Amino acid sequence: MTLVDFAVEKKYTTIAAVFAVVLLGLAALITLNIQLNPDTEPVVVSIQTQYSGVSASDIAEQINEPLEEELGSIEGVESISSDAMEGVSLVSVEFDYDKDINTAAVDVQNVVSKIRNELPQDIEEPQIQKFSKSDRPILTLAVTGPRSDTELRTLADNQLKNRLQLIRGVASVDVYGGKEREIQINVDRNALAAYNIPISLITKRLDEENINFPGGRLTTNEQEYLLRTVGEYENLEEIKNLIISSTLQGKIYLKDLAAVKDNFAEIRSKFRVEGQETVALNILKQQDANTVQVVDNAKETISELENEYQDLNFKITEDQSEFVKLAINNMASTLFIGIILTIIVIFLFLENWRSTLAVSISIPTTFVLTLALMKGFDLSLNTVTMTGLILSIGMLVDNSIVVIENVTRHFEELGKPAFKAAVEGTNEMILAVIAGTTTSMIVLVPVMFIGGFVQQMFRPLSMTLLFAWTGSVISSFTIVPLVLSLVLKAEEDKRSLKIFTVFKKIAALFTKLLDSSREYYLKLLEKSLNNRAIVITIAVVILIVTLSLIPLIGSEMTPVMDSGQSYISIETEAGSSLAKTEEVAKKVEKIAADVPELLIYSTQLGFEPGASTQATTGANGVQQAFMSLTYEDRNSRKRSIWEIQDGLRSEIAKVPGIKAYVVEEAGATSVSTTQAPLVIRLSGKDPKILYDFAEGLAEQIKKVPGAVNINLRWALDSPEYHLKINRERAAELGLSTKEISQQISASVDGMDAKEEFNLAGQDDLNILVKYKDEQMFHKNDLENLIIVSSEGKSLALRELAEIKVIEGPNLISRENMQYTLDILGFSKDRALSKVNKDIKAVINQYQLPTGYTAQVTGQQDDMNDALTRLAVALVFSVAFIYLLLVSQFKSLIHPITIMISLPLELVGVVAALVLTNTYLSMPAMMGLILLSGIAVNDAIHLIDFVIEAEKGGKETKAAILEGARLRFRPILMTTFSTLAGMTPLALELAIGTEQYSPLAKVVMGGLFSSTMLLLIFVPVIYSLFEDLKRKIYN
């Protein structure tokens, strides 16, 4: 008993099984994770180290270089990059995709622990983070209320941040805005001079006393006690009464030398929502966490906080999950439209509502089975898997159509009862259905094993299609014959159904048109068989013309997507203060506020020390401003996001005081670790030489058509004072270079005590030791700064050091042990490949010194790698198809005849890309691979019928005409049902479909051309091969 026999004979068991599958699928639909894209994030572990007051150059030399050397020994490392900024080191390690993120983090931690003693001792402990420095917050929460700026910041730092960090999947929470509480020791310079005490001694004594220290274990006969020395300060009075020194005249207390105040720290960042200052919390997720789940959990926590702090207002200003949900819901609508269009096409061809009903039932059943399998294999609902479901609509009914056609023939032409016709008609087609489906499925196998970003992106698509096609085979052997056995009736019974009269009239007209088309086709085919040389010549000419059009098609990684959200990054002139940056940002805010499609905008000014995210241009600092703009969704506005951004760029360019700016849509790059679509990387030994060449090269690249927003990632324009200490003179005073540096730091910015202070209401308060405001030194006073030794000797700084003013780097970047400087940019109105081609020509005109290189990287590298891998996958797919056909037809020649349909598909593919101005991209290449498996199916069925007719005694020509007559209608039906299912995706009807519409366009164009042409060319080639074979045998 076959599966078909069982399904039809045990109809109640089959119906029960179908309902069970439906329930499983619905349960899977409810519990499936929702994401925008599959888990394509590179495995990146970052090391962040703070070293307050130290220059970028020193951090690169003392922290980054030692870490880079050791990290390279970890297994699976793909690349190591680092950024050094004033006071902060960021080192990122990228691993192979198959490396577990948690294992990678442990490996990195082990290396850091191993070389910790080789790093400067006074750095803060390096923090290991499982996310990339290029990651953006998935949610930003603004907090306002009737509390002071200090109270709001304190609450955010201690309560709100801690609560949000407890959420599963949250990597870090950065707090911006408000005023950060700080204990300030305002030292009187005159008092220090009177007592001959250096300011560094105050910092030293604070650290020595503000500590709890274990004292060991005390054991008696009956009990054991732990000993702890408790010395941490509990209040300001203890700090004031700290003994700094003892002399013959008595003890010198801190209160004798300084005023101790509970104050707020220097403001290094602000956060504004629609022009109003607020405190904000940026939430970043762990690399392997689900955006929607993390945001949903965060919103639950925020609801709890709203109940606890009813006097405060909590407002979400940025929420990445909203677009994810919008895109998935819109794609679900596209899926539904595709199903309706497919069913209409099938009804037009079948002219029978009963047969159409069988297909209509099989489609949703197949989908719920697919969802259940997706859940079982831990796939998520995302734009890629949803694309797979949309693509499968038309293709999964192909098997049902093949079965219905044969069952109908048994029922109407052979006069068998419905039950017998359903069973025997389906059983006849089991091998044909399995063979055709296997051909479609086998082309996806190479894609699942080609590695890299491409595999991560398209493996879920391949698996979704495999599940759908598997479900379609099962449905065509169970649901379709069962429904047909129950609903097939004599023709007179069908006429009694008045409700379908209108539809049947339309179908009848369509059938009449189809019949006349078939007669015309058969006449054309007969003429073609009699004039094979002309037909083959025409085919060759068409292919030559097609190939000549390929250079007109540009290429890109993936199409851009209108996400409804823009990011604006601004870098003000070197040396600008936070106030100056805010002044500039307000002007940009005014420009943004005038955008009619805008819903909400927020602005981050400056960066907090140790911030988890990285500035787009330059180093994290007060010269940076970052804006997030959220618009109405794409379907609710007249202008696209790119038109809006063009307007923003033209207006921002007029704002004075901006050194560099970037306007980009969210998700502007496919690979998150790629900084921008255009990246030209200069590498070499000396940052100064890199910068000199980069400036000139950037000016030339700005002239390339389509290249916009060209800027340097870092610049040598940050003013620095370089102090060269006279070691002999310092030794006479008993001073080391470090001690002199500490006194200078305390005089200019103040000096942080290493040990933090816990005061009621807040933990880990920073303690800043500095001179009184009126005694702080400024740049004009620097050479007159008095340096005091521990013995009370003093000298002006100008007598101890040579002072120079130079321009240094605000950031130093390195990649794989080389200094690098990236020229970043975006492409506009031109294919990325063509823009990069012109940029390469510009680079070739530049003469770089020996040991220095300039190359186009960024998305160009990503794109070259992706398209190369997909091209390799395509070659293997074609080879697999041939081997499968050899096995099926037991011939080496017939598979070649069938595979003639593959070059014919190029005609439609190229035409579709050129006519729709679509670039060759990853989705387009994936469409070509998918098409290679689909296009041959019609040729397989056609040639199979011809061979069977020849076995029945007909001559080749008669057999071809007979096979063409019988397969004309089914071929068109399967083709147009597939085209109908993909139409909504190709037309980009839903938000989120832009990135994968090239896939549908390629399949539709290629399938249409290959179908129209194979009806003529495949029979012609088949007859030619048959004649050659007979001549050879004779």
mmCIF file of C-alpha atoms in Angstrom, residues 54 81 105 134 159 227 254 374 450 510 531 545 562 650 654 671 747 775 777 858 868 893 948 963:
data_model
loop_
_atom_site.group_PDB
_atom_site.id
_atom_site.type_symbol
_atom_site.label_atom_id
_atom_site.label_comp_id
_atom_site.label_asym_id
_atom_site.label_seq_id
_atom_site.Cartn_x
_atom_site.Cartn_y
_atom_site.Cartn_z
ATOM 1 C CA VAL A 54 46.286 59.199 28.359
ATOM 2 C CA SER A 81 41.133 45.673 14.858
ATOM 3 C CA ALA A 105 34.740 35.423 25.019
ATOM 4 C CA SER A 134 29.678 49.264 15.589
ATOM 5 C CA GLN A 159 18.587 52.025 39.909
ATOM 6 C CA LEU A 227 39.177 39.383 59.983
ATOM 7 C CA LEU A 254 42.641 67.358 54.395
ATOM 8 C CA MET A 374 11.116 25.678 11.100
ATOM 9 C CA ILE A 450 29.607 27.581 1.033
ATOM 10 C CA PHE A 510 -9.147 32.048 -20.843
ATOM 11 C CA ASN A 531 14.154 24.674 -39.902
ATOM 12 C CA VAL A 545 22.792 40.099 -27.371
ATOM 13 C CA ASP A 562 13.639 52.070 3.493
ATOM 14 C CA SER A 650 22.034 69.672 1.251
ATOM 15 C CA LYS A 654 25.350 74.851 4.859
ATOM 16 C CA VAL A 671 27.419 43.273 7.454
ATOM 17 C CA SER A 747 46.328 71.480 37.975
ATOM 18 C CA GLN A 775 43.528 78.462 40.872
ATOM 19 C CA PHE A 777 45.716 76.555 35.232
ATOM 20 C CA GLY A 858 34.063 47.783 3.026
ATOM 21 C CA THR A 868 32.256 34.598 -5.601
ATOM 22 C CA ILE A 893 22.646 13.086 -23.879
ATOM 23 C CA GLU A 948 7.362 7.754 -23.558
ATOM 24 C CA GLY A 963 4.410 15.659 -25.968
#
